[in-house]
XYZ file of C-alpha atoms in Angstrom:
784
model
C 78.481 188.268 111.290
C 79.527 190.269 108.215
C 79.224 193.509 110.202
C 81.407 192.035 112.956
C 84.098 190.942 110.488
C 84.102 194.362 108.852
C 84.402 196.019 112.277
C 87.305 193.756 113.293
C 89.121 194.403 110.004
C 88.570 198.129 110.427
C 90.006 198.059 113.958
C 92.999 196.016 112.760
C 93.591 198.515 109.982
C 93.452 201.387 112.468
C 95.908 199.556 114.745
C 98.304 198.848 111.873
C 98.058 202.417 110.661
C 98.690 203.631 114.186
C 101.706 201.308 114.485
C 103.036 202.514 111.126
C 102.849 206.119 112.388
C 105.350 205.397 115.129
C 109.040 206.096 114.601
C 112.232 205.443 116.535
C 114.939 207.881 117.624
C 118.222 206.168 118.561
C 121.869 207.015 119.026
C 124.650 207.421 121.579
C 125.177 209.816 124.493
C 128.763 210.939 125.055
C 130.953 213.369 126.942
C 131.534 216.331 124.601
C 135.179 216.759 125.639
C 136.452 213.175 125.523
C 133.725 211.316 123.548
C 133.481 208.794 126.425
C 130.068 207.132 126.334
C 127.809 207.898 129.311
C 126.233 204.898 131.043
C 122.717 205.431 132.432
C 122.135 208.860 130.865
C 118.460 209.750 130.333
C 116.576 210.829 127.208
C 113.082 212.150 128.010
C 110.235 213.815 126.130
C 109.873 217.297 127.604
C 106.523 217.809 129.308
C 105.507 214.125 129.120
C 107.810 212.303 131.536
C 108.399 209.434 129.106
C 112.016 208.446 128.674
C 114.731 205.801 128.464
C 118.222 205.294 129.874
C 121.359 204.643 127.842
C 122.824 201.157 128.202
C 126.338 200.094 129.209
C 127.693 201.408 125.889
C 125.854 204.729 125.860
C 123.217 203.572 123.345
C 119.569 204.617 123.673
C 116.389 204.074 121.671
C 112.923 205.596 122.093
C 109.828 205.022 119.912
C 107.153 207.719 119.636
C 104.117 208.526 117.436
C 104.688 211.000 114.628
C 104.588 214.589 115.876
C 106.553 217.506 117.271
C 108.667 216.969 120.397
C 111.491 218.393 122.443
C 113.910 215.626 123.522
C 116.057 216.263 126.582
C 119.287 214.335 127.256
C 120.635 214.594 130.811
C 123.189 212.985 133.086
C 124.331 213.729 136.619
C 127.211 216.226 136.539
C 126.482 217.366 132.961
C 124.472 220.154 131.339
C 121.198 218.893 129.841
C 120.768 219.255 126.070
C 117.386 219.939 124.391
C 116.738 219.164 120.740
C 113.423 220.102 119.028
C 112.250 217.444 116.592
C 109.462 217.032 114.046
C 109.210 213.246 113.949
C 108.055 211.757 110.659
C 110.686 209.046 110.121
C 113.301 207.047 112.074
C 116.021 209.364 113.317
C 119.571 208.912 114.585
C 120.591 211.583 117.118
C 123.864 211.473 119.024
C 124.086 213.684 122.104
C 127.285 215.329 123.338
C 126.861 216.545 126.935
C 129.157 219.164 128.470
C 130.516 218.401 131.976
C 129.618 220.989 134.617
C 133.088 220.648 136.171
C 134.550 222.399 133.102
C 132.398 225.508 133.553
C 133.780 228.731 134.987
C 132.785 229.339 138.579
C 130.524 232.273 137.719
C 128.020 230.072 135.835
C 125.438 228.369 138.041
C 123.364 225.520 136.705
C 120.211 224.218 138.342
C 118.367 221.324 136.741
C 116.066 218.830 138.391
C 116.750 215.272 137.381
C 114.379 212.333 137.406
C 115.704 210.364 140.321
C 116.476 206.753 139.495
C 116.415 205.524 143.103
C 112.681 206.321 143.278
C 111.592 205.873 139.660
C 113.215 202.672 138.415
C 112.367 199.071 139.276
C 115.838 198.131 140.514
C 116.477 197.464 144.219
C 119.722 197.772 146.136
C 121.684 199.387 143.294
C 124.609 201.692 144.121
C 126.195 203.797 141.356
C 129.443 205.542 142.268
C 131.160 208.202 140.198
C 134.939 208.416 140.345
C 134.616 212.014 141.609
C 132.758 210.754 144.684
C 135.254 207.915 145.189
C 138.209 210.337 144.994
C 136.652 212.547 147.671
C 136.740 209.819 150.336
C 139.911 209.575 152.480
C 141.642 206.174 152.321
C 144.763 204.535 153.683
C 148.025 205.823 152.135
C 145.953 208.098 149.871
C 145.292 205.310 147.335
C 141.898 205.845 145.619
C 139.934 202.616 146.038
C 136.404 201.870 144.714
C 135.993 198.849 147.008
C 136.866 200.861 150.123
C 134.146 203.381 149.188
C 131.587 200.606 148.634
C 132.346 199.315 152.147
C 130.851 202.582 153.431
C 127.429 201.738 151.958
C 124.643 199.986 153.928
C 124.503 196.229 153.439
C 128.189 196.064 152.471
C 130.624 195.054 155.223
C 134.390 195.058 155.010
C 136.391 191.907 155.590
C 138.529 193.404 158.358
C 141.176 196.040 159.010
C 142.561 197.306 155.713
C 140.982 194.484 153.704
C 139.484 195.143 150.256
C 137.118 192.159 150.345
C 133.405 192.809 150.748
C 130.633 190.832 152.458
C 127.164 191.654 151.105
C 124.011 190.813 153.065
C 125.534 187.879 154.908
C 127.307 186.365 151.925
C 130.963 185.373 151.717
C 133.576 187.077 149.525
C 133.162 184.437 146.813
C 129.430 185.175 146.542
C 130.050 188.503 144.772
C 130.272 188.547 140.972
C 133.040 191.115 140.360
C 133.660 192.051 136.728
C 136.105 194.396 135.022
C 134.959 195.076 131.444
C 132.937 191.823 131.526
C 135.924 189.748 132.754
C 135.382 187.992 136.102
C 137.959 189.001 138.729
C 138.752 186.199 141.190
C 141.172 188.028 143.472
C 140.433 191.703 144.148
C 143.248 192.548 146.547
C 146.842 193.708 146.562
C 149.037 193.450 149.658
C 147.016 190.477 150.987
C 143.828 192.488 150.498
C 144.844 195.886 151.930
C 144.475 197.548 148.497
C 142.092 196.636 145.685
C 143.369 195.925 142.180
C 141.266 198.702 140.640
C 143.247 201.755 139.554
C 140.933 204.764 139.836
C 142.571 206.580 136.895
C 141.453 203.810 134.513
C 137.885 203.398 135.835
C 134.815 205.072 134.311
C 131.886 203.599 136.213
C 131.233 201.463 139.318
C 127.854 199.783 139.924
C 126.942 197.426 142.775
C 123.639 195.505 142.808
C 122.912 193.812 146.142
C 119.167 193.190 145.880
C 116.942 192.113 143.012
C 119.774 190.907 140.753
C 118.683 191.211 137.075
C 118.507 188.021 135.018
C 121.482 189.002 132.855
C 123.763 188.319 135.844
C 124.313 184.978 137.543
C 126.776 182.558 139.041
C 126.872 184.225 142.483
C 124.468 184.431 145.430
C 124.952 187.878 146.941
C 125.787 190.737 144.601
C 127.118 192.019 141.294
C 129.930 194.561 141.095
C 130.200 195.765 137.484
C 133.226 198.000 136.806
C 133.811 199.619 133.416
C 137.153 200.961 132.239
C 137.474 204.259 130.405
C 137.380 203.972 126.620
C 140.068 206.606 125.988
C 139.789 210.214 124.834
C 138.890 210.455 121.125
C 139.552 214.204 120.919
C 142.841 215.045 122.632
C 145.857 213.416 124.215
C 145.776 213.489 127.994
C 148.173 212.444 130.745
C 147.247 212.142 134.412
C 148.798 210.501 137.409
C 149.875 210.828 140.986
C 152.843 210.405 143.309
C 151.893 209.113 146.751
C 153.422 207.881 149.968
C 153.691 204.215 148.941
C 152.724 204.117 145.252
C 152.730 206.126 142.048
C 150.557 205.858 138.967
C 150.319 207.275 135.462
C 147.661 207.132 132.756
C 147.952 208.121 129.096
C 144.988 208.340 126.721
C 144.179 209.879 123.389
C 142.941 209.403 119.828
C 144.444 206.819 117.508
C 142.360 208.548 114.845
C 140.246 211.492 115.929
C 136.537 210.624 116.336
C 137.271 207.095 115.064
C 139.563 205.305 117.520
C 141.205 205.860 120.908
C 143.349 204.194 123.556
C 144.124 204.366 127.270
C 147.098 202.897 129.119
C 147.381 203.057 132.915
C 150.047 201.737 135.244
C 150.663 201.686 138.990
C 153.451 200.397 141.246
C 154.361 200.499 144.905
C 157.921 201.303 145.944
C 158.057 200.418 149.631
C 160.708 197.834 148.745
C 162.869 200.442 147.002
C 162.493 202.942 149.870
C 163.317 200.370 152.548
C 166.274 198.746 150.747
C 168.893 201.407 151.646
C 168.028 201.012 155.336
C 168.567 197.227 155.399
C 172.246 196.460 155.790
C 173.808 193.704 153.749
C 174.755 191.970 156.940
C 171.162 191.882 158.187
C 169.512 188.482 158.382
C 166.532 189.950 156.456
C 168.556 191.499 153.601
C 166.822 190.716 150.317
C 163.284 190.679 151.757
C 160.654 192.913 150.193
C 157.203 193.375 148.822
C 155.726 195.259 145.892
C 152.755 195.140 143.560
C 152.084 196.546 140.120
C 149.187 196.558 137.695
C 148.524 197.680 134.135
C 145.210 198.544 132.450
C 144.968 198.937 128.680
C 142.075 199.551 126.307
C 141.440 200.460 122.668
C 138.159 201.159 120.913
C 137.381 201.567 117.228
C 134.308 203.084 115.618
C 133.988 200.957 112.493
C 130.716 202.535 111.356
C 127.575 204.101 112.812
C 126.393 200.566 113.567
C 129.577 198.789 114.608
C 132.178 199.369 117.298
C 135.054 197.229 118.613
C 136.642 197.289 122.079
C 139.811 195.520 123.235
C 140.781 195.759 126.900
C 143.078 194.006 129.321
C 144.365 193.972 132.867
C 147.536 192.486 134.284
C 148.536 192.699 137.955
C 151.054 190.978 140.195
C 151.995 190.940 143.864
C 155.494 189.762 144.720
C 156.460 189.012 148.319
C 159.952 187.837 149.275
C 161.105 186.939 152.767
C 164.727 186.104 153.389
C 166.217 184.915 156.677
C 169.917 184.585 155.998
C 170.623 183.453 159.548
C 168.515 180.332 159.089
C 169.081 179.955 155.319
C 165.350 180.278 154.828
C 163.681 181.987 151.815
C 160.011 182.446 150.900
C 158.799 183.648 147.499
C 155.054 184.338 146.960
C 153.903 185.822 143.624
C 150.206 185.974 142.718
C 147.890 187.936 140.465
C 145.208 188.272 137.786
C 145.349 188.624 134.018
C 142.284 189.379 131.872
C 141.676 190.086 128.185
C 138.330 191.180 126.712
C 137.196 191.704 123.116
C 133.744 193.198 122.478
C 131.748 193.963 119.355
C 128.745 196.298 119.444
C 126.286 196.090 116.561
C 123.070 198.028 115.947
C 120.777 195.776 113.893
C 118.088 198.440 113.646
C 117.006 201.482 115.697
C 115.330 199.207 118.260
C 117.799 196.307 118.495
C 121.316 196.594 119.958
C 123.705 193.664 120.454
C 127.028 193.134 122.179
C 129.203 190.040 121.729
C 132.071 189.444 124.156
C 135.053 187.095 124.289
C 136.963 186.883 127.589
C 140.118 185.185 128.799
C 141.031 185.428 132.457
C 143.633 183.742 134.588
C 144.311 183.891 138.325
C 147.224 182.035 139.870
C 148.950 181.847 143.223
C 152.380 180.405 143.894
C 154.170 179.682 147.150
C 157.834 178.755 147.125
C 160.031 177.999 150.122
C 163.735 177.150 150.298
C 165.706 176.051 153.363
C 169.244 174.913 152.829
C 168.897 172.447 149.934
C 165.187 171.619 150.392
C 162.638 173.295 148.083
C 158.844 173.301 148.425
C 156.381 174.692 145.882
C 152.595 175.085 145.884
C 150.529 176.283 142.905
C 146.786 176.996 142.674
C 144.610 178.967 140.291
C 141.695 179.174 137.909
C 141.548 179.907 134.172
C 138.439 180.743 132.120
C 137.513 181.056 128.446
C 134.187 182.837 128.040
C 131.871 183.858 125.197
C 128.554 185.662 125.509
C 126.033 187.695 123.521
C 123.544 190.199 124.943
C 120.665 191.906 123.111
C 118.775 195.083 124.055
C 115.378 195.454 122.376
C 113.573 198.781 122.888
C 109.972 197.823 122.123
C 108.575 201.129 123.408
C 109.445 203.809 125.990
C 107.625 201.666 128.567
C 108.868 198.287 127.429
C 112.530 197.195 127.172
C 113.633 193.600 126.676
C 117.072 192.194 127.340
C 118.068 188.631 126.446
C 121.154 186.580 125.684
C 123.361 183.664 126.582
C 126.867 182.773 127.658
C 129.317 179.887 127.874
C 132.423 179.454 130.045
C 135.067 176.736 130.033
C 136.751 176.511 133.450
C 140.083 174.999 134.393
C 140.662 174.679 138.170
C 143.972 173.955 139.856
C 142.972 173.818 143.545
C 146.435 172.881 144.842
C 149.541 171.289 143.385
C 152.398 170.515 145.784
C 155.913 169.542 144.756
C 159.354 169.519 146.345
C 163.014 168.838 145.782
C 166.027 167.985 147.927
C 169.389 167.695 146.239
C 168.640 165.488 143.229
C 165.540 163.873 144.757
C 162.288 165.242 143.323
C 159.135 165.032 145.428
C 156.145 165.156 143.073
C 153.117 163.257 144.431
C 150.153 162.530 142.176
C 148.041 165.337 143.643
C 147.479 167.677 140.710
C 143.668 167.458 141.157
C 143.088 169.638 138.077
C 139.371 169.870 137.311
C 137.500 171.034 134.217
C 133.943 172.238 133.718
C 131.442 173.813 131.317
C 129.125 176.574 132.548
C 126.244 177.862 130.419
C 123.317 180.233 130.827
C 120.375 181.674 128.895
C 118.240 184.565 130.108
C 115.477 186.977 129.244
C 114.304 189.992 131.231
C 111.673 192.667 130.699
C 111.672 196.176 132.143
C 107.994 197.086 131.823
C 106.229 200.236 132.968
C 102.651 199.047 133.370
C 101.375 202.463 134.475
C 102.566 205.659 136.119
C 102.337 203.799 139.430
C 103.607 200.311 138.647
C 106.880 199.275 137.030
C 108.166 195.704 136.805
C 111.559 194.175 136.108
C 110.941 190.472 135.611
C 113.287 187.863 134.255
C 114.083 184.184 133.986
C 117.545 182.657 133.813
C 118.502 179.068 133.146
C 121.990 178.023 134.146
C 123.841 174.747 133.852
C 127.170 173.372 135.011
C 128.952 170.177 134.037
C 132.137 168.736 135.470
C 134.054 167.017 132.656
C 137.177 164.941 132.227
C 139.993 164.206 132.187
C 139.261 163.125 135.752
C 139.695 160.060 137.943
C 137.036 159.273 140.563
C 138.105 157.012 143.410
C 136.150 154.611 145.590
C 137.386 154.747 149.198
C 136.872 152.797 152.385
C 135.876 154.306 155.745
C 139.510 155.221 156.481
C 139.950 157.087 153.186
C 142.031 154.386 151.513
C 141.547 154.190 147.736
C 140.009 150.886 146.630
C 139.048 151.412 142.997
C 138.792 154.176 140.413
C 136.762 155.279 137.387
C 138.607 157.203 134.664
C 136.908 159.863 132.525
C 138.438 160.962 129.229
C 138.750 164.516 127.970
C 135.349 166.292 127.918
C 133.530 163.188 129.226
C 130.709 164.310 131.548
C 131.296 163.499 135.233
C 128.426 165.359 136.940
C 125.786 167.810 135.675
C 123.767 170.441 137.549
C 121.291 173.079 136.429
C 118.095 174.914 137.179
C 115.847 177.920 136.665
C 116.498 181.213 138.404
C 113.414 183.475 138.457
C 113.943 187.180 139.191
C 111.213 189.746 139.908
C 111.267 193.349 141.159
C 108.141 195.511 141.428
C 108.021 199.258 142.043
C 104.874 201.052 143.202
C 105.113 204.850 143.025
C 103.330 206.569 145.908
C 103.989 209.986 144.322
C 106.755 211.722 142.333
C 109.135 211.619 145.292
C 108.479 208.282 147.012
C 107.944 204.644 146.124
C 107.754 201.106 147.471
C 109.731 198.225 145.953
C 109.720 194.470 146.458
C 112.018 191.833 144.994
C 112.482 188.076 144.948
C 115.472 186.345 143.370
C 116.827 182.824 143.087
C 120.504 182.236 142.353
C 122.791 179.282 141.667
C 126.528 179.379 142.352
C 128.681 176.646 140.848
C 132.196 177.697 141.904
C 133.285 178.260 145.493
C 136.074 179.882 147.478
C 136.914 177.727 150.467
C 138.892 179.304 153.274
C 140.232 178.159 156.608
C 141.082 181.704 157.710
C 139.172 184.795 158.801
C 140.109 186.959 155.817
C 140.333 186.629 152.063
C 143.951 185.745 151.430
C 145.358 184.489 148.127
C 145.949 181.092 149.754
C 142.182 180.468 149.687
C 141.179 177.817 147.163
C 138.649 178.107 144.314
C 136.871 174.795 143.671
C 134.082 173.799 141.250
C 130.873 171.917 141.839
C 131.629 168.216 141.357
C 130.071 164.857 142.075
C 130.948 165.552 145.746
C 130.271 169.317 145.902
C 126.762 170.562 145.113
C 126.109 174.093 143.846
C 125.091 176.770 146.327
C 121.469 177.919 145.973
C 119.838 180.987 147.482
C 116.464 182.703 147.698
C 116.448 186.387 148.620
C 113.356 188.427 149.518
C 113.604 192.206 149.869
C 111.262 195.119 150.543
C 112.152 198.801 150.398
C 110.780 202.303 150.881
C 112.378 205.244 149.018
C 111.744 208.946 149.650
C 113.451 212.029 148.199
C 113.218 215.582 149.514
C 113.870 219.153 148.376
C 114.020 218.647 144.617
C 116.016 215.409 144.986
C 118.707 217.054 147.119
C 118.173 214.430 149.818
C 117.752 210.716 149.049
C 116.582 208.334 151.762
C 115.776 204.645 151.765
C 115.002 201.738 154.073
C 115.431 198.160 152.819
C 114.774 194.911 154.677
C 115.811 191.492 153.415
C 115.775 187.784 154.219
C 118.067 185.317 152.443
C 118.421 181.541 152.623
C 121.538 179.713 151.376
C 121.832 175.970 150.715
C 124.966 173.837 150.305
C 127.381 176.129 152.151
C 130.948 174.817 152.440
C 133.405 174.758 155.331
C 136.415 172.640 156.235
C 135.799 169.832 158.708
C 136.760 170.212 162.363
C 140.423 169.522 162.940
C 141.358 170.128 159.308
C 145.039 170.614 158.509
C 146.421 171.186 154.992
C 147.623 168.070 153.222
C 148.231 166.687 149.729
C 144.796 165.042 149.653
C 142.061 166.387 147.376
C 140.577 169.295 149.332
C 137.059 168.029 148.540
C 137.651 165.185 150.974
C 138.005 167.763 153.782
C 134.712 169.616 153.151
C 131.513 169.542 155.170
C 128.221 170.993 153.964
C 125.415 172.902 155.641
C 123.020 175.800 155.238
C 122.957 179.484 156.026
C 120.504 182.333 156.362
C 120.713 186.068 156.923
C 118.302 188.933 157.518
C 118.514 192.596 158.321
C 117.551 196.203 157.672
C 119.528 198.902 155.835
C 119.070 202.662 156.318
C 120.512 205.283 153.965
C 120.493 209.103 153.829
C 122.358 210.904 151.050
C 122.769 214.649 150.382
C 123.740 215.006 146.734
C 123.930 218.773 146.129
C 125.335 221.878 147.755
C 128.670 222.834 149.306
C 128.229 220.124 151.932
C 127.446 216.614 150.637
C 127.746 213.121 152.022
C 125.799 210.185 153.341
C 124.976 208.102 156.402
C 124.548 204.353 156.105
C 123.507 201.985 158.894
C 122.912 198.233 158.778
C 121.349 196.008 161.425
C 121.919 192.387 160.407
C 122.185 188.733 161.474
C 124.023 185.975 159.594
C 123.854 182.314 160.672
C 125.302 178.990 159.579
C 124.317 175.434 160.555
C 126.325 172.302 159.721
C 125.467 168.816 161.019
C 129.193 168.035 161.438
C 130.244 171.329 163.045
C 129.469 172.875 166.438
C 127.525 169.781 167.551
C 124.960 170.514 164.856
C 123.961 173.809 166.500
C 123.682 177.073 164.581
C 126.527 179.587 164.910
C 127.162 183.133 163.654
C 129.123 183.314 160.426
C 132.562 184.899 160.662
C 131.177 187.895 158.718
C 128.136 188.299 160.972
C 128.022 191.998 161.827
C 125.224 193.154 164.123
C 125.770 196.908 163.721
C 127.543 198.669 160.872
C 127.584 202.480 160.682
C 129.295 204.779 158.159
C 129.191 208.578 158.161
C 130.753 210.416 155.196
C 130.974 214.200 154.879
C 132.431 216.258 152.004
C 132.652 220.059 152.249
C 133.774 222.344 149.413
C 135.002 225.476 151.191
C 135.938 227.258 147.979
C 137.342 226.341 144.548
C 140.778 225.774 146.127
C 139.945 223.688 149.193
C 137.782 220.616 149.671
C 137.582 218.740 152.988
C 136.193 215.281 153.720
C 135.852 212.953 156.656
C 134.754 209.362 157.301
C 133.711 207.742 160.573
C 132.989 204.022 160.717
C 131.749 201.822 163.553
C 131.117 198.080 163.372
C 130.464 195.239 165.772
C 133.591 193.146 166.252
C 134.161 190.024 164.167
C 132.917 186.693 165.493
C 135.792 184.458 166.564
C 136.576 181.130 168.202
C 138.878 181.227 171.245
C 140.355 178.656 173.636
C 138.505 178.475 176.963
C 140.639 175.999 178.894
C 144.350 175.147 178.974
C 145.789 171.932 180.366
C 149.057 170.040 180.249
C 149.340 166.580 178.748
C 152.756 164.912 179.086
C 154.409 168.304 179.464
C 152.718 169.802 176.398
C 150.320 172.743 176.793
C 146.984 171.853 175.138
C 143.809 173.876 174.785
C 140.094 173.340 174.532
C 138.217 175.699 172.205
C 134.815 177.330 172.583
C 131.896 176.746 170.278
C 132.436 178.145 166.772
C 132.453 181.961 166.710
C 131.121 182.145 170.246
C 133.140 185.271 171.087
C 133.483 188.744 169.596
C 136.537 190.862 169.064
C 136.328 194.452 170.264
C 134.219 196.834 168.193
C 135.886 198.395 165.183
C 135.793 202.173 164.804
C 137.940 204.751 163.049
C 137.977 208.386 161.885
C 139.689 209.455 158.655
C 140.164 213.037 157.413
C 141.455 214.517 154.178
C 141.941 217.898 152.511
C 142.376 218.531 148.794
C 144.169 221.660 147.607
C 143.833 222.783 143.995
C 146.275 225.736 143.774
C 144.934 227.183 140.509
C 141.346 225.971 140.020
C 140.462 228.591 137.381
C 143.644 228.272 135.365
C 143.133 228.021 131.605
C 146.420 226.190 131.177
C 146.349 222.539 130.223
C 148.523 221.500 133.154
C 146.509 221.129 136.368
C 147.543 219.668 139.697
C 146.247 219.122 143.216
C 147.528 217.990 146.598
C 145.674 215.494 148.795
C 146.563 215.473 152.507
C 144.950 212.643 154.445
C 145.069 211.150 157.919
C 143.966 207.550 158.364
C 142.795 206.549 161.868
C 143.009 210.057 163.347
C 142.774 209.041 167.009
C 144.987 205.971 166.456
C 142.432 203.382 167.503
C 144.051 199.962 168.000
C 141.462 197.928 166.133
C 141.879 194.159 166.572
C 143.201 192.176 163.619
C 143.476 188.886 165.498
C 144.167 187.547 169.006
C 146.854 185.056 169.944
C 147.886 183.503 173.280
C 151.390 184.066 174.575
C 153.009 181.505 176.857
C 155.666 182.398 179.440
C 157.246 180.470 182.324
C 157.271 176.730 182.889
C 154.551 174.324 184.022
C 157.139 172.390 186.053
C 157.914 175.147 188.554
C 154.449 176.717 188.652
C 155.430 179.875 186.744
C 153.450 179.120 183.576
C 151.324 182.039 182.422
C 149.110 182.201 179.352
C 148.011 185.658 178.249
C 145.772 186.751 175.364
C 147.357 189.424 173.197
C 145.803 191.500 170.456
C 147.480 192.255 167.138
C 146.539 195.573 165.503
C 147.743 196.729 162.110
C 147.464 200.451 161.506
C 147.895 203.294 164.000
C 147.471 206.891 162.833
C 148.881 207.179 159.282
C 149.313 210.555 157.563
C 149.901 210.615 153.809
C 150.388 213.108 150.985
C 149.591 212.564 147.311
C 150.312 214.917 144.418
C 147.993 214.476 141.444
C 148.589 216.011 138.023
C 146.822 216.200 134.675
C 147.670 217.725 131.309
């Protein structure tokens, strides 16, 4: 017994001594020219393969036994940096990486990188650099991250010109879209034809559509995490562009060199200003117009080596005015988002990093109409106050923990209608404002069990509580209110919650291929309910209440990943199956009214499944990718379609994208995009008949028909007149053609009626509405 105790104590002493001989290297990885932090950069031990990635703020930490090492910091598009180190104590090392794009053309760099798509334990993650996004031709030459994401497998667009995205059979509200940690509720300008994200202000775009990590929640389908630039800490810089329909400008620079910086970006369309001279004052439409503008702003302060503060904000508005002087009829529709974010980074010790965030965001939509002396106004929106804290703990190079919590106070205004005629005010008691608390706690572990097996496992608990002030009514079968229960401010009305397990496993077959599997459960407590085929600002955000249950999903995914020729070619195949409970639609025969919209909802289930294929060439003069998705998306509601299943409006059987980018020489770069997609599911009338002289129609089953297939070819050419100029002022021209062969893609179908039923000349004919023919555009970009 004594010998055993002595042996155990000896082993414990050896273990403690071994643990005491380990030390931690930590720091930040930045761009050497601007001091922008680099997200997802890699620090590895040369010759050993061990390494870590920098987090969302460029921080990294790696713990190693005492000894001599060479640490290598690398990032795509940058020169790797090697630092020899004799490790005998904790060290702080900040890396400054030099961008390859700033090198003279005579210098050629070749460096193999450890490919994340094969090596890490994350499934369905898409990281897009702004250089790649700028290379893709888009409508009117406006750089658009969401349009580029629509070219990826598993991500479908919402229709012609629309910036909304449908991911793996989910609706547009099932995507968690964040700009500097602030949730964005409406992502589109011009009724969705442009996204709100100004490319000049964006640093990084990441989409996760499979195996959602536990740090994210509140949506069923995907996470789109967009980070704004921090601002150049070294030099002042101005860049911008003048395009066919919009112009933009961005200014950034140091407030105090190496200590603080700022960036301010603005963008505005001027179609209204260009069209105004051509509309005569006598025209019945004089005074009509449309424009949008947005502003991004950010400041960051390095308080100390352990503390950093960030303040960022976004403000955007669309303003649409329609005037018909002949009929004394005016329409005014402004809508938009406003967000403000404050973040504090703190390094507690070399292994523990924390970020605390405060967020305010507000989305509102207004509709105003005036005819003669009658006014009508409709207001809807959502406002959030959010606080959260996230911790990164780097236990070892093979073991990284992330944990934290968050709280959000929601204020929903689904629809408020009011009116006025002369001195009579029409203001029914229909405000229907709702309030709620949303909370979450999570922990996740990124654990490399062996060279073959890596696991990302996590558990998230989320809760949601509808609170007062609120009045709940008891109604009879005809909807008449019989009695009510009043809830005071912050009184609980209804509470939901549950656990959301997340697990992704990677099995490495060799250095260039791997298998991955993932299972995730998600709760969604707020919902976008639409009665239209596209995401328009008139759609209504509603919370989970005593009537409306939260949406719940399970997603299962399996993938195979293979890289070729020193990671020049990336390929992958992913299959998935997803179930969705408590889906929401409007009842059959619904028409807008002043009633609480909850009374018009029906509830059902949904499921989707499919396969995604991806080939990407990442190096060389010719680069690009091919993405193809084969998918099915179904819905089933007891009160719709006679209880039979029907394809969701975003069911897309085939979706193909081909993107090619060719750099002819330093002056000229060419790119092209071809897309093909199965037509949208739609419901059409099948029979027409006349009742008391009125033409009536009988509709098909829900989404029984398909519009024609959607396909389009876009081309662009970028000219950089002086690519090797050493002057600070640089400029380029972008010439693009949208819809080269002028395909008339269907936007919607309507039925035109001519003649009279009384004399037998009545004819009803289906007609297709298409939006964009061939559209050439020119944009001049500048930077100094």
